[in-house]
mmCIF file of C-alpha atoms in Angstrom:
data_model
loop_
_atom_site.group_PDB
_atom_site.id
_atom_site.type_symbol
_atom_site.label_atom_id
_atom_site.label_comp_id
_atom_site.label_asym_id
_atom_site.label_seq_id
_atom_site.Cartn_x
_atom_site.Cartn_y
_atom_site.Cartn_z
ATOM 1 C CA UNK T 1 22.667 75.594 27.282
ATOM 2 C CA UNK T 2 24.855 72.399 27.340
ATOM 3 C CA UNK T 3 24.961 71.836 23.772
ATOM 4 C CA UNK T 4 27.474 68.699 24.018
ATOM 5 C CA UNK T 5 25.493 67.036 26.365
ATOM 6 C CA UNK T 6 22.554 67.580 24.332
ATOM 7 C CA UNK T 7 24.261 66.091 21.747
ATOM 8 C CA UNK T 8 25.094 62.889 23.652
ATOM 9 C CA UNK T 9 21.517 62.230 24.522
ATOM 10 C CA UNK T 10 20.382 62.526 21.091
ATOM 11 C CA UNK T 11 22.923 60.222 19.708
ATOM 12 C CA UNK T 12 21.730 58.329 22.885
ATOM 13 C CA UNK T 13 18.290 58.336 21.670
ATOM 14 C CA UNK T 14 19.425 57.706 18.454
ATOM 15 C CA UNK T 15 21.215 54.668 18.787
ATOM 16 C CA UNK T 16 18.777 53.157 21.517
ATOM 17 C CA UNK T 17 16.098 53.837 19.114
ATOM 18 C CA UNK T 18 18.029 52.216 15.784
ATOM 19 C CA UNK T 19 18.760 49.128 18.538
ATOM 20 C CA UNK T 20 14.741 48.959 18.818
ATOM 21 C CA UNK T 21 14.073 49.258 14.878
ATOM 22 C CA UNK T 22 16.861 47.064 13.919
ATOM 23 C CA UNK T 23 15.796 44.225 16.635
ATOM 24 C CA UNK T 24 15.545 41.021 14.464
ATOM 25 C CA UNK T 25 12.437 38.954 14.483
ATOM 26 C CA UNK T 26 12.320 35.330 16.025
ATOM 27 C CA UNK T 27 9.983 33.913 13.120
ATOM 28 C CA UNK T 28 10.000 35.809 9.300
ATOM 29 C CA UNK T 29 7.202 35.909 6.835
ATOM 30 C CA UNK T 30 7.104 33.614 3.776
ATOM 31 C CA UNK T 31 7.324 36.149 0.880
ATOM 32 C CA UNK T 32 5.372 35.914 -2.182
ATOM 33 C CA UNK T 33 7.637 34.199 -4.035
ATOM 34 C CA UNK T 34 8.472 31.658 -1.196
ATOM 35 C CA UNK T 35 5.045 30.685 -1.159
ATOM 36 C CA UNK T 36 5.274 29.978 -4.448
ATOM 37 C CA UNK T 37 7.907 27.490 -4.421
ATOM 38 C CA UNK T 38 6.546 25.415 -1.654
ATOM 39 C CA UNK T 39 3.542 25.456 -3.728
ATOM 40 C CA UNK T 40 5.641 24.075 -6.280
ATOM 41 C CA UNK T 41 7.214 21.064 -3.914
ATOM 42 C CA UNK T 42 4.489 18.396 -3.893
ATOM 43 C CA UNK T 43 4.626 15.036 -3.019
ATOM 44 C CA UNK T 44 3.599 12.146 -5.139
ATOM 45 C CA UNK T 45 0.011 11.445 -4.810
ATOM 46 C CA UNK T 46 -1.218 8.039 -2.549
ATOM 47 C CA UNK T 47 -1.777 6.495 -5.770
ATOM 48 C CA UNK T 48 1.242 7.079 -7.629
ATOM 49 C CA UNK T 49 3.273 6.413 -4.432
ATOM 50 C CA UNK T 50 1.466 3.091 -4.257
ATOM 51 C CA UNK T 51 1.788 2.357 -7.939
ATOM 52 C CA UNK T 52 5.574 3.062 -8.076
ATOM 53 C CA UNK T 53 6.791 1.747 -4.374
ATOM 54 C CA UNK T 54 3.883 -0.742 -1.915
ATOM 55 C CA UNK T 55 3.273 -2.703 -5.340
ATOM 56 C CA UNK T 56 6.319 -3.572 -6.469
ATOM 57 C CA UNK T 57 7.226 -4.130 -3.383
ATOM 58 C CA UNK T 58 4.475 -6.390 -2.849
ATOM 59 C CA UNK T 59 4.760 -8.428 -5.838
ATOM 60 C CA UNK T 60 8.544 -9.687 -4.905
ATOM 61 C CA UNK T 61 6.857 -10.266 -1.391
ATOM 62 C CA UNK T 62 4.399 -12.539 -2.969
ATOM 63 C CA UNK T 63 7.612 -14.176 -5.344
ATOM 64 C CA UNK T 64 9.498 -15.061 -2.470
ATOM 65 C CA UNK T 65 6.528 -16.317 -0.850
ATOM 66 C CA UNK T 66 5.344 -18.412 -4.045
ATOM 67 C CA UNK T 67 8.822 -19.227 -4.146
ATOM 68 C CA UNK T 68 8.996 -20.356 -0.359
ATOM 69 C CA UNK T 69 5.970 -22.571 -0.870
ATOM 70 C CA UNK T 70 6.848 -24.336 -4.039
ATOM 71 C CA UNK T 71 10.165 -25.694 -2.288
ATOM 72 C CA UNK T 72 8.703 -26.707 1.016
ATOM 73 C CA UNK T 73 6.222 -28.813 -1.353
ATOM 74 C CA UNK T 74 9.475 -30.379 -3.664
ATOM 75 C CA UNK T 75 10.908 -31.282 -0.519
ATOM 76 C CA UNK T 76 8.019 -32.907 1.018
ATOM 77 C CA UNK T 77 7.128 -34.691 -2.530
ATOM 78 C CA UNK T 78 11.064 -35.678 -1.953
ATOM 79 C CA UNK T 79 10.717 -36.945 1.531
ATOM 80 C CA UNK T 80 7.448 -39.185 0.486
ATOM 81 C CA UNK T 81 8.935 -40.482 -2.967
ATOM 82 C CA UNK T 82 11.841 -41.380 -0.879
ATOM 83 C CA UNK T 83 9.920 -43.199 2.055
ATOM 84 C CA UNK T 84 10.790 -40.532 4.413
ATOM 85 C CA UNK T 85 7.308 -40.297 5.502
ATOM 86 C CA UNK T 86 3.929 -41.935 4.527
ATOM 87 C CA UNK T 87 0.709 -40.978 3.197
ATOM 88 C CA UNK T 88 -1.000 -39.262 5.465
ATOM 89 C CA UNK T 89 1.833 -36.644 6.940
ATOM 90 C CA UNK T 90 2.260 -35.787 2.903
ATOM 91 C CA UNK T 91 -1.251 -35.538 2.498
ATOM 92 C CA UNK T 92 -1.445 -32.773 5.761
ATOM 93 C CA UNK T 93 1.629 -30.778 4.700
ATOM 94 C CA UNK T 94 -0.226 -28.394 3.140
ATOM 95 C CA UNK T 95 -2.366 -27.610 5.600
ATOM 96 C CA UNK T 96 1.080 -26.964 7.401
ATOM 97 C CA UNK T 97 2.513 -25.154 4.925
ATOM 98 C CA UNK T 98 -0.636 -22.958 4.723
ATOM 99 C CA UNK T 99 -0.801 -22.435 8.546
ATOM 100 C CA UNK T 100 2.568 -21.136 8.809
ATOM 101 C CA UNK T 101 2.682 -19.222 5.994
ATOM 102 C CA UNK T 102 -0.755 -17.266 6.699
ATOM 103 C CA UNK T 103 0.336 -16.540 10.371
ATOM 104 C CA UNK T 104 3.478 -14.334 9.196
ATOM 105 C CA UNK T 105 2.779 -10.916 9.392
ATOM 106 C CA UNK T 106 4.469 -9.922 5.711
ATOM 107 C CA UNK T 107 3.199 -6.746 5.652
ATOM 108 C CA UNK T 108 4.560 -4.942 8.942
ATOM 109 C CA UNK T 109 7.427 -2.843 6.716
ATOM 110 C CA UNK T 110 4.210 -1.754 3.836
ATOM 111 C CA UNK T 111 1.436 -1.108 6.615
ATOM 112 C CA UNK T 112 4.555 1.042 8.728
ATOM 113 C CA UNK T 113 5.763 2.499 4.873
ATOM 114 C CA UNK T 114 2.224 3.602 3.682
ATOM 115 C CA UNK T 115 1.371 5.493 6.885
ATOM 116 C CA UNK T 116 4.235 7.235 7.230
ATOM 117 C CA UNK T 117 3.490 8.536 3.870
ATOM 118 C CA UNK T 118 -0.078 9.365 3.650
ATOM 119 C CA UNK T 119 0.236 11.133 7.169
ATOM 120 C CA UNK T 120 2.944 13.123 5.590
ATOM 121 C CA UNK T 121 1.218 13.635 2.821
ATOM 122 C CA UNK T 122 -2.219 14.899 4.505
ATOM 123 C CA UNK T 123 0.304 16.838 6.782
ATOM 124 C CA UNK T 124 1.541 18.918 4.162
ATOM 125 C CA UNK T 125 -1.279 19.416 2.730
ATOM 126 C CA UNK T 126 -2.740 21.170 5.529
ATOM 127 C CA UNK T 127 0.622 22.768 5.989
ATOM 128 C CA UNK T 128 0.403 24.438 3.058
ATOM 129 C CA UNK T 129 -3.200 25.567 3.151
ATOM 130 C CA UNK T 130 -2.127 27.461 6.517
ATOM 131 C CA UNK T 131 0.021 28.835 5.036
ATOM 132 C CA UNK T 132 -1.794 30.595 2.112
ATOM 133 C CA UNK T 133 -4.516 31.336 4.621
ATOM 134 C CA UNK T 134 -2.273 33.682 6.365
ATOM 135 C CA UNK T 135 -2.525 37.409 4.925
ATOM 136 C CA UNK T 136 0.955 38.418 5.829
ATOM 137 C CA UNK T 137 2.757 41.468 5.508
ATOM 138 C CA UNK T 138 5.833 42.200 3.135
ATOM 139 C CA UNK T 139 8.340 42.588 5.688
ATOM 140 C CA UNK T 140 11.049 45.449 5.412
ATOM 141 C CA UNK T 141 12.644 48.265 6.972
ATOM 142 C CA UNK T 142 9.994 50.406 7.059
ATOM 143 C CA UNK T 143 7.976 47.947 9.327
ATOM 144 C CA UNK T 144 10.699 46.018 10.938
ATOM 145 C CA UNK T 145 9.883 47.574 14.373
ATOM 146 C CA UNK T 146 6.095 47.399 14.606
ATOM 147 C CA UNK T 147 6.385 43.276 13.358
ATOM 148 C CA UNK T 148 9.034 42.747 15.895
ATOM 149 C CA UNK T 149 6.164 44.469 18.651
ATOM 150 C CA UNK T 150 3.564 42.629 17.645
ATOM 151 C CA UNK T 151 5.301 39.778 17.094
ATOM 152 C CA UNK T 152 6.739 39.606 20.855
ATOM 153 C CA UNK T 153 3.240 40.300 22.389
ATOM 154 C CA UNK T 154 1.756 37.662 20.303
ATOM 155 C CA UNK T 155 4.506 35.139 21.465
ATOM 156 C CA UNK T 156 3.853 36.722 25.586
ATOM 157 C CA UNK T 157 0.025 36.654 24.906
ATOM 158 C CA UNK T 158 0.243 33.045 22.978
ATOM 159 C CA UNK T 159 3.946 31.265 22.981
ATOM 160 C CA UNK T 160 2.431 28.078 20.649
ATOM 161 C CA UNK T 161 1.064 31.697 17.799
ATOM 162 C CA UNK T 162 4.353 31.259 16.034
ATOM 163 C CA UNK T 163 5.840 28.355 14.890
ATOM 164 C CA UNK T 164 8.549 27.588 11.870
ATOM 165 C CA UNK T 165 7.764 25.603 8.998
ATOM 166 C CA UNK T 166 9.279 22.603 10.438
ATOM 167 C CA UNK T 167 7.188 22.985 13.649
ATOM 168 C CA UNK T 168 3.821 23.324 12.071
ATOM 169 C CA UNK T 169 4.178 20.394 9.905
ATOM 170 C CA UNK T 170 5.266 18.189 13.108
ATOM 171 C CA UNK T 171 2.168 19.542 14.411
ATOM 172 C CA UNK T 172 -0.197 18.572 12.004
ATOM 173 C CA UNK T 173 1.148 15.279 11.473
ATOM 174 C CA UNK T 174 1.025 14.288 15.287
ATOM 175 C CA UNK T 175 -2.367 15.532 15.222
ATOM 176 C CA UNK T 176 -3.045 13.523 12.549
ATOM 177 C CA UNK T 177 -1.131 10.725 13.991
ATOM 178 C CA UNK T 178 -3.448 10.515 16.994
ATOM 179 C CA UNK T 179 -6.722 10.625 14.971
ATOM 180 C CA UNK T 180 -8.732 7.168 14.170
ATOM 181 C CA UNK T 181 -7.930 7.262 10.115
ATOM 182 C CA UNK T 182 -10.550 4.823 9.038
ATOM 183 C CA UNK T 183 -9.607 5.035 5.065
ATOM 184 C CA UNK T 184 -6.499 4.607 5.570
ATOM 185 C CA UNK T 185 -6.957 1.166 7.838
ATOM 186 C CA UNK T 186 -9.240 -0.195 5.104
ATOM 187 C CA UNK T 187 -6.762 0.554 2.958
ATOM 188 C CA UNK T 188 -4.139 -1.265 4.693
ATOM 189 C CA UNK T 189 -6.576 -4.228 5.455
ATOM 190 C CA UNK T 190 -6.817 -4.254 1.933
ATOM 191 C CA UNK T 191 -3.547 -4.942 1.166
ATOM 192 C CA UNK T 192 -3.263 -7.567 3.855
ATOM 193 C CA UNK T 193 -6.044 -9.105 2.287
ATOM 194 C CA UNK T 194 -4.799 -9.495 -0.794
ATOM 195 C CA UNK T 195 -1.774 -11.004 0.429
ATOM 196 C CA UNK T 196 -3.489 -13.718 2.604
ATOM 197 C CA UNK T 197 -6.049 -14.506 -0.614
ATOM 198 C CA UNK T 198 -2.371 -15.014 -2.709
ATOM 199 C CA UNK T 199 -1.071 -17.496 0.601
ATOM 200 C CA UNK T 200 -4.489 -19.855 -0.100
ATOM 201 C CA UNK T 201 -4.523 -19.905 -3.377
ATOM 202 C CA UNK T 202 -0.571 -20.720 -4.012
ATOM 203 C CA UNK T 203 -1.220 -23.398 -1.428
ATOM 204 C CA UNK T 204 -4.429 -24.365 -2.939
ATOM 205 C CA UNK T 205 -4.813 -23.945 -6.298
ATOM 206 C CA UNK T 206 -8.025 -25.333 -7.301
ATOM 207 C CA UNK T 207 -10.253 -24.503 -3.843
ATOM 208 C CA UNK T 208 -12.486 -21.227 -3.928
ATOM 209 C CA UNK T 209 -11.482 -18.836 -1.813
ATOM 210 C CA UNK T 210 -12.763 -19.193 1.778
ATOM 211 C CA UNK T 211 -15.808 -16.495 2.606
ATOM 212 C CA UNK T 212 -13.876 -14.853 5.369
ATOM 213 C CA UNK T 213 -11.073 -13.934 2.944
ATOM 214 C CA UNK T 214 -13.270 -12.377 0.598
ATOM 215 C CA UNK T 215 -15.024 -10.263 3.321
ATOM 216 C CA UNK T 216 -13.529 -6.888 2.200
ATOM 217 C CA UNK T 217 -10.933 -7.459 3.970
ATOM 218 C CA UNK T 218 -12.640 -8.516 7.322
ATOM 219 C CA UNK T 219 -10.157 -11.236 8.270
ATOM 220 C CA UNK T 220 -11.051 -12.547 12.013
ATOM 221 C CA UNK T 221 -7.567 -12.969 13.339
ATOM 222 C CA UNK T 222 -8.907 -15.181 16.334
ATOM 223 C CA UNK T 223 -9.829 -17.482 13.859
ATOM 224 C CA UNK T 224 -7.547 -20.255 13.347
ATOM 225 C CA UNK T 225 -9.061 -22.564 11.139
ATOM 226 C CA UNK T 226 -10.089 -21.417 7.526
ATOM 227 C CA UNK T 227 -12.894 -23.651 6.423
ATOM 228 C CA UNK T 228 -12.686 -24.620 2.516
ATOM 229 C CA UNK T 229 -15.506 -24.423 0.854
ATOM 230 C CA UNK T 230 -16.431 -27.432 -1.617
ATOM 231 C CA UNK T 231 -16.240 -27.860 -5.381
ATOM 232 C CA UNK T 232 -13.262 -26.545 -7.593
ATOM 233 C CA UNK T 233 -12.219 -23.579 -9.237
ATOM 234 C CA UNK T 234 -12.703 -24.472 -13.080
ATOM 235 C CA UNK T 235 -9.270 -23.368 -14.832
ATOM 236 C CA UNK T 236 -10.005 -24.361 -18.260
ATOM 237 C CA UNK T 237 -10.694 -21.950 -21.082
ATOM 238 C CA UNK T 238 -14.535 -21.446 -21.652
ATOM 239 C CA UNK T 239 -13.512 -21.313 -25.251
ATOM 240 C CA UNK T 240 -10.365 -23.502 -26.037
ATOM 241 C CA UNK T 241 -11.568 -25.722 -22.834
ATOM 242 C CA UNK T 242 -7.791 -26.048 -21.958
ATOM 243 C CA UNK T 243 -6.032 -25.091 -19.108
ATOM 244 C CA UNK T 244 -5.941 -21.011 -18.840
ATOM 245 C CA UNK T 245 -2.563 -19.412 -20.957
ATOM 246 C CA UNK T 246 -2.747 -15.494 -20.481
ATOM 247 C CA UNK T 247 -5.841 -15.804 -18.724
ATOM 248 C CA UNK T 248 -7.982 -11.910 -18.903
ATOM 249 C CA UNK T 249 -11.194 -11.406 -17.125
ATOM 250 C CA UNK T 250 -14.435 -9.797 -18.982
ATOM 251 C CA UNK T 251 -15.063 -6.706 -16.737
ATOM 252 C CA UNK T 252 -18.544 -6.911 -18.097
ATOM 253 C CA UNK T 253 -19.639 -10.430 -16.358
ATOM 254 C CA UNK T 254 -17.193 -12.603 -13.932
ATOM 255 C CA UNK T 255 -16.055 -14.900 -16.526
ATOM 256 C CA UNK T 256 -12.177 -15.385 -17.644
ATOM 257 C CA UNK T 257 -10.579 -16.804 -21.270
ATOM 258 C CA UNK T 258 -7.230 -17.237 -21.993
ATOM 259 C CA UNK T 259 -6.658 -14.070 -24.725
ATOM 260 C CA UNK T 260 -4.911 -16.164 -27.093
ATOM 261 C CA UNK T 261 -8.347 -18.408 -27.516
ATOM 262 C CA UNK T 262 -10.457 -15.300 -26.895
ATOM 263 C CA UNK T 263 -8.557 -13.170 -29.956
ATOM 264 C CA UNK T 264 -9.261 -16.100 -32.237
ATOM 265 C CA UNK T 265 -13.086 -16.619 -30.820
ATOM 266 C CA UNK T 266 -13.675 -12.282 -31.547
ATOM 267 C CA UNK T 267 -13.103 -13.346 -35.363
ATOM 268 C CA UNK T 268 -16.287 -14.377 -35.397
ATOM 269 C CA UNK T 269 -18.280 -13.492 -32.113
ATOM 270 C CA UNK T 270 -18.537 -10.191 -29.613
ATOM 271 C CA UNK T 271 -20.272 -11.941 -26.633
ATOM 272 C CA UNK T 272 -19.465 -13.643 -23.708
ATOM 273 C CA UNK T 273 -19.558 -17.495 -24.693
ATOM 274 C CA UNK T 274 -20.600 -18.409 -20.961
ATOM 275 C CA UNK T 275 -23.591 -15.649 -20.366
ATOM 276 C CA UNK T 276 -23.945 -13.893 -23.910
ATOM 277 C CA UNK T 277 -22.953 -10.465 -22.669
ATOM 278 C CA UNK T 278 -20.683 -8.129 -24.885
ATOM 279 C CA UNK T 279 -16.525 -8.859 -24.696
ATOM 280 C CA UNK T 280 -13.751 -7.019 -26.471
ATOM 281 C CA UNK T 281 -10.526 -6.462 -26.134
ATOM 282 C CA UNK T 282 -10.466 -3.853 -24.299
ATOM 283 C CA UNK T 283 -12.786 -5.188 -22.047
ATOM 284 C CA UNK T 284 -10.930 -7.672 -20.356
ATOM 285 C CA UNK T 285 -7.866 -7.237 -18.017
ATOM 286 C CA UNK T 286 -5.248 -9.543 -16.766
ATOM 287 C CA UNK T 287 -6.730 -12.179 -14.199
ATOM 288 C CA UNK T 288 -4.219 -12.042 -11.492
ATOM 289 C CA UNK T 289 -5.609 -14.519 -9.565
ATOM 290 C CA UNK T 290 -6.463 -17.101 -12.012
ATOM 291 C CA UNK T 291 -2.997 -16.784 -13.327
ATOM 292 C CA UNK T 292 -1.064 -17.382 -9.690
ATOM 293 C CA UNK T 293 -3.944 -20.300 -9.647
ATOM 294 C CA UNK T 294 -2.890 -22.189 -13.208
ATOM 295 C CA UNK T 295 0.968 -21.546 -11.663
ATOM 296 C CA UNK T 296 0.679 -23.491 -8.711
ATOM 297 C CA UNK T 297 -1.321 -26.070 -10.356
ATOM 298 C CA UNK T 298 1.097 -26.663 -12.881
ATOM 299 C CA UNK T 299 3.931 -27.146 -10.157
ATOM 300 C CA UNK T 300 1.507 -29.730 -8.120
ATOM 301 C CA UNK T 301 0.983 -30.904 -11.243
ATOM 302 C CA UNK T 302 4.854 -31.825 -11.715
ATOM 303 C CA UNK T 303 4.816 -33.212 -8.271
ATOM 304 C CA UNK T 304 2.171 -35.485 -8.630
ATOM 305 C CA UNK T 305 3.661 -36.994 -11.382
ATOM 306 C CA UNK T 306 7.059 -37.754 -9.324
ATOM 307 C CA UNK T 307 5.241 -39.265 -6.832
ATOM 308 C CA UNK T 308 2.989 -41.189 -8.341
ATOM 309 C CA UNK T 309 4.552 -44.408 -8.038
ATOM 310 C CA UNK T 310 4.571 -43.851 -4.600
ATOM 311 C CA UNK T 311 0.893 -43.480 -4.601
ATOM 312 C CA UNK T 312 0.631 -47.322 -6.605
ATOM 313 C CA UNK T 313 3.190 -48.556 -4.032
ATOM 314 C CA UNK T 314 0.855 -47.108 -1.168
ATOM 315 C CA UNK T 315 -2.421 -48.716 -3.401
ATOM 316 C CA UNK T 316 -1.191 -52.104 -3.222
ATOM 317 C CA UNK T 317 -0.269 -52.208 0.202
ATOM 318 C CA UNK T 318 -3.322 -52.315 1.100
#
């Protein structure tokens, strides 16, 4: 009996067997605790990503473009008051102004922000719900080798089985990426809607809102004329039957006061002094629209006054 060779095949065995055990894995349980965490790291809701980034943003987009407008009007008031240009080009800059303006995509940078983010967001959602779907083992020492085994004929058998973290969000977001999200286009329509409705009505304060832009959002694109439809918006105050200050809208009926008038009219009354139905306080909310509305017709307001000696000069030409 050979007793030192036996020796060096058992510390042969030994070591070829400890090289098997000891064989690190390519991917590693999440522990309990791991899980955890993650479950801990969630990202802002849609909403609350919307609220606190697309709006404001949004709302200095519409500023500058108010802002834009309001200029491009000075300056033509300038140019007619001046004799730069006569009646008729003044009268059809607005329908210039209103052309260009609606035909600039603005919203390119929110459309490309507010994907991103709600495919991430769905993304990890479904990231994590794989993950605490999976039932897997606490990994240690005791059943390092047998997870290394089955791990390697899962990855011969299937090489896309395992994948890091990283990996199987990428996955789920290009597979989200590829789908047709229908919410989430409305919702982006939405917002582009919104933005063209604030382009008419800083152009054209007093005209109702063209059907097509109050569509849900359906703007037709091929379309290159809007048609205004007739009459006026009224923008006095139903009850102080001045122009709108603070105006709020009664989210009981479709009718708007300006809150100053409307505190002063619940002294005494708690309906709707246009259709009778019930108004309070905290009924009504901020009329966005009608106040962008009373802004730009107090600016065209200002420039009708400088150039209304133009307009008597004009007169008595003819």
């Amino acid at each position: 009996m050979n007793t030192e060779t036996d020796q060096q095949d058992a510390e042969h065995i030994s070591e070829e067997t400890i090289s098997k055990t000891l064989s690190l894995p390519q991917f590693y349980p999440l522990s309990t605790s791991s899980k955890q965490k993650l479950k801990q790291i969630q990202p802002q809701s849609k909403t609350t990503y919307n609220d606190r980034f697309i709006q404001p943003y949004l709302d200095e987009i519409k500023d500058s473009i108010m802002e834009s407008i309001s200029i491009q009007l000075e300056i033509a008031a300038q140019k007619f008051q001046a004799g730069l240009i006569d009646e008729n080009t003044y009268n059809e800059i607005k329908n210039i102004i209103y052309k260009d303006a609606s035909s600039t995509d603005y919203t390119e940078g929110i459309r490309d922000a507010f994907n991103q983010y709600s495919l991430s967001s769905d993304a990890y959602s479904l990231f994590l719900t794989a993950i605490f779907k999976k039932n897997s083992q606490t990994l240690d020492i005791s059943n390092l080798y047998d997870y290394v085994s089955n791990e390697k004929e899962l990855l011969k058998n299937n090489p896309n089985s395992q994948k890091t973290l990283i990996e199987d969000f990428q996955f789920n977001f290009d597979n989200l990426s590829s789908q047709n999200n229908s919410p989430l286009k409305k919702e982006i329509a939405k917002v582009s809607n919104n933005l063209q409705q604030f382009i008419f009505i800083s152009v054209y304060p007093e005209n109702p809102l063209p059907s097509k832009l109050t569509n849900d959002g359906n703007v037709d694109d091929d379309d290159d004329d809007l048609e205004v439809e007739g009459g006026k918006v009224n923008l006095t105050c139903p009850i102080s039957r001045e122009i709108f200050v603070r105006p709020v809208k009664n989210t009981n009926c479709p009718h708007t006061y300006g809150l100053d008038a409307l505190k002063i009219y619940l002294r005494s009354s708690r309906e709707c002094p246009e259709c009778g139905v019930a108004v309070s306080l905290s009924d009504v909310r901020a009329d966005k629209i009608m106040e962008v509305r009373v802004k730009c017709y107090n600016r065209d307001k200002k420039l009708n006054e400088l150039i209304k000696d133009r307009f008597v000069d004009e007169t008595d030409k003819l």
